[in-house]
mmCIF file of C-alpha atoms and ligand atoms in Angstrom:
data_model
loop_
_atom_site.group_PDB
_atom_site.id
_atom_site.type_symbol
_atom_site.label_atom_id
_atom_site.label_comp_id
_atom_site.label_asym_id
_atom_site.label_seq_id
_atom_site.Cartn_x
_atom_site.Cartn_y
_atom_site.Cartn_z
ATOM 1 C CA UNK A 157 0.000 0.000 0.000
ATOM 2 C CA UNK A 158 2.007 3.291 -0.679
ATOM 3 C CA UNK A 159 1.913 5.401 1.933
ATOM 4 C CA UNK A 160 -0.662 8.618 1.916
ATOM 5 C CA UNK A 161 -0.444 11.787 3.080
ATOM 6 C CA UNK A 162 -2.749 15.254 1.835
ATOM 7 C CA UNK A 163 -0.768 18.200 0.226
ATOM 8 C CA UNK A 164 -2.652 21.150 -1.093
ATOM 9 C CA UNK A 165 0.255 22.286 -3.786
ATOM 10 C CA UNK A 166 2.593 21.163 -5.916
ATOM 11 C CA UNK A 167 5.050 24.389 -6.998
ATOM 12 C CA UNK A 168 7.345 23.569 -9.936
ATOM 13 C CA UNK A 169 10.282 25.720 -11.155
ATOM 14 C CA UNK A 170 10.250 26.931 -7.377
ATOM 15 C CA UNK A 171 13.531 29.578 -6.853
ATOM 16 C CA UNK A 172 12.814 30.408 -3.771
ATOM 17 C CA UNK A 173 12.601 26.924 -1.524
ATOM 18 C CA UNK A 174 16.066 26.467 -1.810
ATOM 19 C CA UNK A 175 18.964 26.026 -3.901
ATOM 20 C CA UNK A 176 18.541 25.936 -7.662
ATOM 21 C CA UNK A 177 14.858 25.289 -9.593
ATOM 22 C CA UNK A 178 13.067 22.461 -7.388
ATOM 23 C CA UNK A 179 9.460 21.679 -6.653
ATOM 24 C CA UNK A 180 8.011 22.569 -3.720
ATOM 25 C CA UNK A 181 5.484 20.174 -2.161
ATOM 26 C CA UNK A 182 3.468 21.768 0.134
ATOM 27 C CA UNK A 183 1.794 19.524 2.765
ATOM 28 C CA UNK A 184 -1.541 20.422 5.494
ATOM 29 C CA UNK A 185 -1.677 20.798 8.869
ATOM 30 C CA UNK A 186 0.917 22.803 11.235
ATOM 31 C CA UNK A 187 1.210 23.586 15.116
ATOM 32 C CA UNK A 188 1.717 26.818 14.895
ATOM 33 C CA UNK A 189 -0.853 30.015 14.174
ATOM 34 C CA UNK A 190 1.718 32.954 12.499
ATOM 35 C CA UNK A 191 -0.148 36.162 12.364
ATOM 36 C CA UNK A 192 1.518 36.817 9.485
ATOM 37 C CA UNK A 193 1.255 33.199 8.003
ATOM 38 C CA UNK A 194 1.114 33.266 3.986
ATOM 39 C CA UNK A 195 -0.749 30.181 3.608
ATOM 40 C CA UNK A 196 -3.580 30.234 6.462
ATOM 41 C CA UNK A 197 -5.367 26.796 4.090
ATOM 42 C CA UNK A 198 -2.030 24.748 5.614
ATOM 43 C CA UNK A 199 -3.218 24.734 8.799
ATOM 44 C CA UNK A 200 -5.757 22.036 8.887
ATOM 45 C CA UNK A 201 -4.490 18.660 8.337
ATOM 46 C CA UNK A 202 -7.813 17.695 6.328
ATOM 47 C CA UNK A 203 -9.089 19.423 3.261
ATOM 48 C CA UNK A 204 -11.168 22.616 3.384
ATOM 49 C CA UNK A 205 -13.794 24.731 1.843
ATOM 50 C CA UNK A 206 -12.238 28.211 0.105
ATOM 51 C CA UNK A 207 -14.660 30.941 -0.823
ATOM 52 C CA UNK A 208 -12.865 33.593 -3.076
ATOM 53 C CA UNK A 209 -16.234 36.636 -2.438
ATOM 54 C CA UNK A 210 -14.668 38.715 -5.079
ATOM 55 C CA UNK A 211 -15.365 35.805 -7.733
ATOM 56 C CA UNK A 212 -19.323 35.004 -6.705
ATOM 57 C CA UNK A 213 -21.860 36.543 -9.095
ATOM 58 C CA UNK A 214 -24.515 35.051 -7.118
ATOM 59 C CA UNK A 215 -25.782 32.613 -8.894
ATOM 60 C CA UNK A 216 -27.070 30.503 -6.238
ATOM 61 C CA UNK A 217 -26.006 27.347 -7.655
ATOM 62 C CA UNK A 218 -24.206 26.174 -4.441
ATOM 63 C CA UNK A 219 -27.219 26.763 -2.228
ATOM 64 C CA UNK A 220 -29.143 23.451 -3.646
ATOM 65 C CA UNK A 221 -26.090 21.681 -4.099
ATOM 66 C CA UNK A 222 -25.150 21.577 -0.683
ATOM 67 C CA UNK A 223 -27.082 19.290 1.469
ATOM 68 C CA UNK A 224 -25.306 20.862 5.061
ATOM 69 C CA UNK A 225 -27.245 23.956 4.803
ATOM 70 C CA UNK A 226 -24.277 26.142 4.708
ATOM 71 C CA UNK A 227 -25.019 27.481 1.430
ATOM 72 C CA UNK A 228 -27.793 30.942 1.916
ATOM 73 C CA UNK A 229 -29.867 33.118 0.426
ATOM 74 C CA UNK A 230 -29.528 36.074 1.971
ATOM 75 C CA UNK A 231 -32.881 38.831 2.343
ATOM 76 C CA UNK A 232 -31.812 40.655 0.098
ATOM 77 C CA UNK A 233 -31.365 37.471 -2.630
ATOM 78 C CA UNK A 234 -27.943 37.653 -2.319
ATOM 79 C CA UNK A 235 -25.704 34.824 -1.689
ATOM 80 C CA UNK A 236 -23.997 33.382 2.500
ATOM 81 C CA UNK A 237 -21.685 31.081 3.259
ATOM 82 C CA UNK A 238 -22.037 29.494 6.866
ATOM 83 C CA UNK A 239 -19.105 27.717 7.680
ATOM 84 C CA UNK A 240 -19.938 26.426 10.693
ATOM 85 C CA UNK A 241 -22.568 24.040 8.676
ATOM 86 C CA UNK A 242 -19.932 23.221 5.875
ATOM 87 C CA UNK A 243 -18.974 19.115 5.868
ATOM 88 C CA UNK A 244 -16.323 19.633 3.247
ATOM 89 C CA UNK A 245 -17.846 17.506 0.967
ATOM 90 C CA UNK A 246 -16.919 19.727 -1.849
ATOM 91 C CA UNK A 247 -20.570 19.355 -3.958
ATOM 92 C CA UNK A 248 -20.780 22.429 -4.051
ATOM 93 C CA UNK A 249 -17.055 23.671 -5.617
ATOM 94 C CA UNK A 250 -18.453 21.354 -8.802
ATOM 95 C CA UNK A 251 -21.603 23.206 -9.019
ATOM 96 C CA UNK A 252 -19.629 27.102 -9.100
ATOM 97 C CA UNK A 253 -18.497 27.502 -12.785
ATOM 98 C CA UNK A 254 -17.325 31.171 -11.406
ATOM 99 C CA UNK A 255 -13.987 29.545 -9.129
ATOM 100 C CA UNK A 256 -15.393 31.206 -6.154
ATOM 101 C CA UNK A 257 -15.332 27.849 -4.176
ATOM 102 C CA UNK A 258 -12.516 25.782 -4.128
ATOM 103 C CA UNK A 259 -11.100 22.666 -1.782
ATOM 104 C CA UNK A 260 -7.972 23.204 -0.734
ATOM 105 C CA UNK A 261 -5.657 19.979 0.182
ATOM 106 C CA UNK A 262 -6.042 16.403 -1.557
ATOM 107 C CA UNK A 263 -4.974 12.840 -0.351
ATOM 108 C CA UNK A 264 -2.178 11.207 -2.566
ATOM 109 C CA UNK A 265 0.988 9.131 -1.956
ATOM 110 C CA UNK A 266 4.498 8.940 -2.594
ATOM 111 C CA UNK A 267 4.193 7.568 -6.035
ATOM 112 C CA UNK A 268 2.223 9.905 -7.300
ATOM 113 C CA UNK A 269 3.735 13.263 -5.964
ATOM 114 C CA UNK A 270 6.828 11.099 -7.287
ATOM 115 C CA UNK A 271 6.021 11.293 -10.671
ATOM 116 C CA UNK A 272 5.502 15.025 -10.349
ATOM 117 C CA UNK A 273 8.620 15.477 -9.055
ATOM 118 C CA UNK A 274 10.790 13.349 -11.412
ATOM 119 C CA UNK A 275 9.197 15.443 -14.383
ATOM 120 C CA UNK A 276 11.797 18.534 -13.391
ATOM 121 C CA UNK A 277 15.088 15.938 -12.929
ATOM 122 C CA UNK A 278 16.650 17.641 -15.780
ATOM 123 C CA UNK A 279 15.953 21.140 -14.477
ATOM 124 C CA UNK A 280 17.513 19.787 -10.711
ATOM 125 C CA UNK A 281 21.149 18.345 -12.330
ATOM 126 C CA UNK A 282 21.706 21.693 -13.955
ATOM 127 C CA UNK A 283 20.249 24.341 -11.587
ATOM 128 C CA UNK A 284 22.013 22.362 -8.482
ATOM 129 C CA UNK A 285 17.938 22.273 -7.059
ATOM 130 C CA UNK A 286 15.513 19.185 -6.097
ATOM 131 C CA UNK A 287 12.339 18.563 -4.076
ATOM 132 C CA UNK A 288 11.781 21.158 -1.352
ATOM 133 C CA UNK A 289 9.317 19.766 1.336
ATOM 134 C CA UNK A 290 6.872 22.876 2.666
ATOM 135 C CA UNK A 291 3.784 23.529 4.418
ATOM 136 C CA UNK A 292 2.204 23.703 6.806
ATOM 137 C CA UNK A 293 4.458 22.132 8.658
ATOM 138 C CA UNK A 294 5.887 18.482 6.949
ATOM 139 C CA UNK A 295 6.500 17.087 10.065
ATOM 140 C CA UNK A 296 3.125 16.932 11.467
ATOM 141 C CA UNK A 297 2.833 14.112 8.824
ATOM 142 C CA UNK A 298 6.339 12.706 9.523
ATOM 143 C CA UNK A 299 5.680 9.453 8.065
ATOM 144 C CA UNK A 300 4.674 11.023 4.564
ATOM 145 C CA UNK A 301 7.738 13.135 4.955
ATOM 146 C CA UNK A 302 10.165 10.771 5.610
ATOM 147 C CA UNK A 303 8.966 8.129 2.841
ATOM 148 C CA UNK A 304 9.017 11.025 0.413
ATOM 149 C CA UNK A 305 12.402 12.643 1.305
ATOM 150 C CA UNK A 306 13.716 8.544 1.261
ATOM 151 C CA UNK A 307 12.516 8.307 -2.138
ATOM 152 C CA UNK A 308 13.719 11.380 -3.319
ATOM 153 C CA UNK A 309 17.220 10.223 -1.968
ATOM 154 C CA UNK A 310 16.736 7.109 -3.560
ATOM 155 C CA UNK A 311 16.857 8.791 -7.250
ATOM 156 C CA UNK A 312 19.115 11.407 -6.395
ATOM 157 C CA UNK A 313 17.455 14.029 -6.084
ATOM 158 C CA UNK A 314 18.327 17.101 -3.679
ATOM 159 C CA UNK A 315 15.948 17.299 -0.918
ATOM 160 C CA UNK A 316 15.369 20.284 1.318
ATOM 161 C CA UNK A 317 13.234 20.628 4.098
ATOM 162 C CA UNK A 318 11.428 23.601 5.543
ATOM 163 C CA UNK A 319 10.196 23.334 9.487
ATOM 164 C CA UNK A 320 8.938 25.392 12.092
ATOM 165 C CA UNK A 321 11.205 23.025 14.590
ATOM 166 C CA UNK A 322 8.746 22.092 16.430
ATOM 167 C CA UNK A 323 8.826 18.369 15.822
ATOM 168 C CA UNK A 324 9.621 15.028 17.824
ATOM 169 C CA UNK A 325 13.234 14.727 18.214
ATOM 170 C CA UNK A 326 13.296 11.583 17.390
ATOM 171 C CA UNK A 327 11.448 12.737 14.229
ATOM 172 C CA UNK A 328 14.342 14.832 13.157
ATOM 173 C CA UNK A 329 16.667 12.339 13.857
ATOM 174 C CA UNK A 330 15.114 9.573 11.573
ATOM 175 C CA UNK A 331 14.965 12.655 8.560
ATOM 176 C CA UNK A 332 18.483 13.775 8.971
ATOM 177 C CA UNK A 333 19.240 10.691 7.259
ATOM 178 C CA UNK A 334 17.458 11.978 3.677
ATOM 179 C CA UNK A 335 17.488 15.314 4.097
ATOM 180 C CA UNK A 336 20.457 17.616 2.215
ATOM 181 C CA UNK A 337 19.275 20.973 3.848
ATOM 182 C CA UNK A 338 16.797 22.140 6.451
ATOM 183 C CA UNK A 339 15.320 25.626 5.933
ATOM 184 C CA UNK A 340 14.867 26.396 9.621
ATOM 185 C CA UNK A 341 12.367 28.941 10.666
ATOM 186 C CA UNK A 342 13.286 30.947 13.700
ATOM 187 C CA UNK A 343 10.207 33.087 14.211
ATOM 188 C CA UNK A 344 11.421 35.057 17.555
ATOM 189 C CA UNK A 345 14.623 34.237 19.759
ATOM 190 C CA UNK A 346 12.434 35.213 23.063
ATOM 191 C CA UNK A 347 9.897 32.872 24.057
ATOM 192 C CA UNK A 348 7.132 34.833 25.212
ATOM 193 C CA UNK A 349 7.147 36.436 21.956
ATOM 194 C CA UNK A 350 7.124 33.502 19.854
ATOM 195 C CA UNK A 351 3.864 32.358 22.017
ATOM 196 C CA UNK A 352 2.474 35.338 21.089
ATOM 197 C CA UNK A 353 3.073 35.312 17.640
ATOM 198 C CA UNK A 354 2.678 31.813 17.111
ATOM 199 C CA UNK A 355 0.782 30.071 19.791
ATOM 200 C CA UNK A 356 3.543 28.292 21.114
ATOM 201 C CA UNK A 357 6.953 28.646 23.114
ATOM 202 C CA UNK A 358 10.253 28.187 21.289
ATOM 203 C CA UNK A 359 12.122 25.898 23.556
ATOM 204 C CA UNK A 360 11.319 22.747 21.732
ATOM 205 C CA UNK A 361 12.579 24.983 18.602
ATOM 206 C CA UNK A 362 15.590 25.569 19.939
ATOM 207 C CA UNK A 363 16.574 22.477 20.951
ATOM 208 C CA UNK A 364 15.782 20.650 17.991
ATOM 209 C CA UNK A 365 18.477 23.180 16.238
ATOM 210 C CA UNK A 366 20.902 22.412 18.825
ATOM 211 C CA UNK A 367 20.383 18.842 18.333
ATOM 212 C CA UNK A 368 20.666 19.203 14.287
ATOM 213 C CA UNK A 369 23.242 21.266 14.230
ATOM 214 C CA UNK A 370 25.113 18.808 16.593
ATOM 215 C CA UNK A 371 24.752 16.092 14.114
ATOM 216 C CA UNK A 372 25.865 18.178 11.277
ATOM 217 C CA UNK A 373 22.739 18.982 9.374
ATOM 218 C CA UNK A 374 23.374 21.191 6.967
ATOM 219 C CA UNK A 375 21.104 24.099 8.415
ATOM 220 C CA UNK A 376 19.737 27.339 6.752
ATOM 221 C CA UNK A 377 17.884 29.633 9.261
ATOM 222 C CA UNK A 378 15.222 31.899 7.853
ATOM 223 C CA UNK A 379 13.808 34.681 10.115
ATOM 224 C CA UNK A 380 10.411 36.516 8.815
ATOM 225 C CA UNK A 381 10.617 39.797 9.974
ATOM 226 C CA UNK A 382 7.569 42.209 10.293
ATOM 227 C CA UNK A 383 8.456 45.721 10.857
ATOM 228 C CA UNK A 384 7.241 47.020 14.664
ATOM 229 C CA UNK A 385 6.461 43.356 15.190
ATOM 230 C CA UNK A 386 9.456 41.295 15.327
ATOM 231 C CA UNK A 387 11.816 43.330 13.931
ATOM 232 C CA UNK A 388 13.762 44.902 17.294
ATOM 233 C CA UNK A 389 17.214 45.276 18.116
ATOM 234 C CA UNK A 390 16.735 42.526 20.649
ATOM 235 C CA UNK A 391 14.930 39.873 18.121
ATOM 236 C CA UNK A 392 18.190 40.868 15.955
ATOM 237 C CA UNK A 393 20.744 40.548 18.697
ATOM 238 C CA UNK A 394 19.595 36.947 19.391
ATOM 239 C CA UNK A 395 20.062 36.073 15.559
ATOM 240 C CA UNK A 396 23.185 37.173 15.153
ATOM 241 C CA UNK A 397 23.905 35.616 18.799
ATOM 242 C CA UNK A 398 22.745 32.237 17.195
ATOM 243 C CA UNK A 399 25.094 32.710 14.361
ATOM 244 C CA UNK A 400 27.727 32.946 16.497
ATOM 245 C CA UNK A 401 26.618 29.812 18.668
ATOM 246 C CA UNK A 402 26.097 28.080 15.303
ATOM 247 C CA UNK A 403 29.155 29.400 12.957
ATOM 248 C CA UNK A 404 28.569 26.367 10.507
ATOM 249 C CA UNK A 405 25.329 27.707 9.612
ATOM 250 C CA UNK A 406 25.025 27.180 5.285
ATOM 251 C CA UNK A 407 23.228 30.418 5.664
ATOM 252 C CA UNK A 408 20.586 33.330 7.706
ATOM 253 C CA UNK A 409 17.788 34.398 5.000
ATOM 254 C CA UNK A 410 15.398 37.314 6.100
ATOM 255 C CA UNK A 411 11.944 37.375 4.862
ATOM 256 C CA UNK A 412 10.976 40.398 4.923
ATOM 257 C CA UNK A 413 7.010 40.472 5.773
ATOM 258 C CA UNK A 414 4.723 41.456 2.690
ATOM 259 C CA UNK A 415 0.946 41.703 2.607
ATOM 260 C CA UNK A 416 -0.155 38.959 -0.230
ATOM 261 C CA UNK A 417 -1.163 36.574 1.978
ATOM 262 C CA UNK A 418 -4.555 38.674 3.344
ATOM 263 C CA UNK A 419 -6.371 37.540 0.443
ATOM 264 C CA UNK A 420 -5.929 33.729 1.400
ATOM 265 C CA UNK A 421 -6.882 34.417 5.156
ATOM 266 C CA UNK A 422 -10.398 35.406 4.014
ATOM 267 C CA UNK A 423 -10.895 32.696 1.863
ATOM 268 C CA UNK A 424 -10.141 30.148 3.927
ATOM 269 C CA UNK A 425 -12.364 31.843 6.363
ATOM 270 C CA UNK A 426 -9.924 33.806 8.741
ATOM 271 C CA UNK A 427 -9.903 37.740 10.056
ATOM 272 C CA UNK A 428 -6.391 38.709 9.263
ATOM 273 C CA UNK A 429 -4.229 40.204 12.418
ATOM 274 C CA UNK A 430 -2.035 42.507 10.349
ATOM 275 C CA UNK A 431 -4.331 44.447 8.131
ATOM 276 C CA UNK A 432 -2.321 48.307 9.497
ATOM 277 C CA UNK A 433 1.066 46.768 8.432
ATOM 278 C CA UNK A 434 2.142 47.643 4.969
ATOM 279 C CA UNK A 435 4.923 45.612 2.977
ATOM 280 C CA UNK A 436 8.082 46.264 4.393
ATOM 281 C CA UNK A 437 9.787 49.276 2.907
ATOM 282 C CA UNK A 438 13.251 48.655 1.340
ATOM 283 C CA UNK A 439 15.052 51.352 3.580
ATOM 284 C CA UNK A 440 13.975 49.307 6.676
ATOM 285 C CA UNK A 441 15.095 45.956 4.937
ATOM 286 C CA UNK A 442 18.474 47.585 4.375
ATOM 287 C CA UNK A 443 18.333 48.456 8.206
ATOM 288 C CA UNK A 444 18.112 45.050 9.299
ATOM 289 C CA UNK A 445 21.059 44.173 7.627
ATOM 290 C CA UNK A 446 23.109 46.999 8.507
ATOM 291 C CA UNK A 447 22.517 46.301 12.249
ATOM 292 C CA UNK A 448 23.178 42.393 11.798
ATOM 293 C CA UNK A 449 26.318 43.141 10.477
ATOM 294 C CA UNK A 450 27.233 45.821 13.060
ATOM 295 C CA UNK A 451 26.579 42.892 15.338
ATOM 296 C CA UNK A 452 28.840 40.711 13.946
ATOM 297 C CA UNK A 453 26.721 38.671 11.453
ATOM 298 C CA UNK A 454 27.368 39.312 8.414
ATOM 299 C CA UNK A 455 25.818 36.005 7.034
ATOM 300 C CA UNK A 456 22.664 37.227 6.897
ATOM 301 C CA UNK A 457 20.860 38.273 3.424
ATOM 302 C CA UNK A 458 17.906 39.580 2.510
ATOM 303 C CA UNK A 459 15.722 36.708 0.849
HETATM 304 S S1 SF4 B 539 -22.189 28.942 -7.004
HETATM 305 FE FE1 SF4 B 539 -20.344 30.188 -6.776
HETATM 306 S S2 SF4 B 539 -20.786 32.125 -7.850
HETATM 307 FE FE2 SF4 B 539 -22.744 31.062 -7.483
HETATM 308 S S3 SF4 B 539 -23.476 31.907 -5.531
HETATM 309 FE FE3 SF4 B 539 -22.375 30.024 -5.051
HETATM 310 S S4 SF4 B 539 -20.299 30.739 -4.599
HETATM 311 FE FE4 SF4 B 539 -21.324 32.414 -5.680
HETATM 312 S S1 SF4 B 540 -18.244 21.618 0.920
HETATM 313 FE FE1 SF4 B 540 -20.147 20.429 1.046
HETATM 314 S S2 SF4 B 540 -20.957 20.902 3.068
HETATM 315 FE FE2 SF4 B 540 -19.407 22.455 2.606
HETATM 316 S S3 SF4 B 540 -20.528 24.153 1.750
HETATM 317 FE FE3 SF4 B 540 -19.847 22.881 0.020
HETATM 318 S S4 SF4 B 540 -21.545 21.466 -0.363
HETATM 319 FE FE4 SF4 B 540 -21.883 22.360 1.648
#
């Protein structure tokens, strides 16, 4: 039986999941709850209703085709959408020929996102890239991760994988094995502030870089920064304290926080925390840096 697991994307010619052109797979469900999160439809491990408003003509089709109830007619003839009803039984995305209802996240296996994978094998030996492994976070289905990073290993091909940390040990330890690089996500270096902006603590995070990093996983650490958020002189004192606690570090990427994920908060059903915080201006990007370096890291880059 191969061995399932639900993604909702498959990303290829990806240039920004890692070295060289790869395809990202991008698998449900995650622990954590970023208020700036980019893809809000990860965070359920099962598949879910989208409703893009700005598509629906009101039609009305979905309202019969959906035996929950969670399709309405409004007073005023116009169309609802009560989510609390919705069974994700996905009648009614069939019935809306206008793409304002989608289901985000399938079930598939190994062999199948496989053969999506191996399409781009030319593109991975001369761009240095692979399979990148996103989310959500992968680990949450560590089984599907592990059998897919083994049989990308198997067939050469580069694997990277990008985690919040906030796994099972034991977990990382059995994916060390099969994975070439870990895109490591360090959110806040104090803890209270990572609960904050995450809903949980970061001393499981931490640990579980110690621990890679102490068996020589080849480590990339990439810190989203939102400006008045996370952004102070403190949050960028403890990363360039961790790059000088972990000087073998392949790299320190900054993600500078941008706006583009609002859209998929409210389709997926979600008020978004951020709405008063623009894209990050280039003159505070460039700010960042300066400061890391006057700190003494100078491996950090903007990504
Ligand atoms: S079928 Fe689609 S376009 Fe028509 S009312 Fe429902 S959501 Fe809107
Ligand atoms: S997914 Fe199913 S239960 Fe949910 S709104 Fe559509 S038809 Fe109704």
């Amino acid at each position: 039986m191969p061995q399932k697991g639900i993604i909702f994307d498959i990303q290829r010619a990806s240039l920004h999941d890692g070295p060289g052109i790869r395809t990202t797979v991008f698998l449900k469900g995650c622990p954590l709850r970023c208020i700036w999160c980019h893809n809000p439809e990860s965070w359920i491990l099962q598949p879910q209703l989208l409703y893009k408003e700005y598509k629906c003509t009101g039609c009305l089709s979905c309202v019969s085709a959906c035996s929950s109830g969670a399709h309405n007619v409004s007073r005023k003839g116009t169309h609802l959408l009560n989510r609390e009803q919705c069974q994700n039984c996905f009648q009614c995305v069939e019935e809306c020929v206008y793409g304002a209802l989608k289901a985000s996240g399938w079930e598939t296996d190994i062999i199948a996102v496989m053969k999506e994978v191996e399409k781009d094998c030319q593109y991975y030996m001369n761009s240095g890239g692979g399979i990148t492994l996103s989310g959500g976070e992968p680990m949450l289905q560590f089984e599907f991760t592990l059998n897919l990073l083994k049989a990308a290993s198997a067939r050469n091909i580069h694997t990277c994988l990008e985690t919040c940390g906030f796994g099972k040990r034991e977990q990382y330890q059995a994916v060390m094995r099969y994975t070439d690089l870990f895109l490591f996500d360090m959110k806040s270096v104090d803890s209270q502030k990572h609960y904050e902006l995450t809903g949980v603590h970061n001393e499981i995070i931490l640990e579980n870089l110690d621990f890679l990093y102490a068996g020589e996983a080849a480590i990339v650490l990439r810190c989203p920064l939102v400006p008045g958020v996370n952004d102070s002189d403190d949050q960028l004192e403890g990363i360039a304290a961790l790059s000088r606690k972990y000087p073998g570090l392949k790299g320190i990427e900054l993600l500078p926080y941008h706006n583009m994920g609002r859209k998929k908060w409210a389709e997926a059903g979600y008020a978004y925390p951020l709405d008063d915080i623009g894209n990050t201006e280039e003159s505070v990007k460039r700010t960042w840096i300066s400061k890391l370096r006057k700190m003494g890291c100078d491996k950090a880059v903007l990504a």
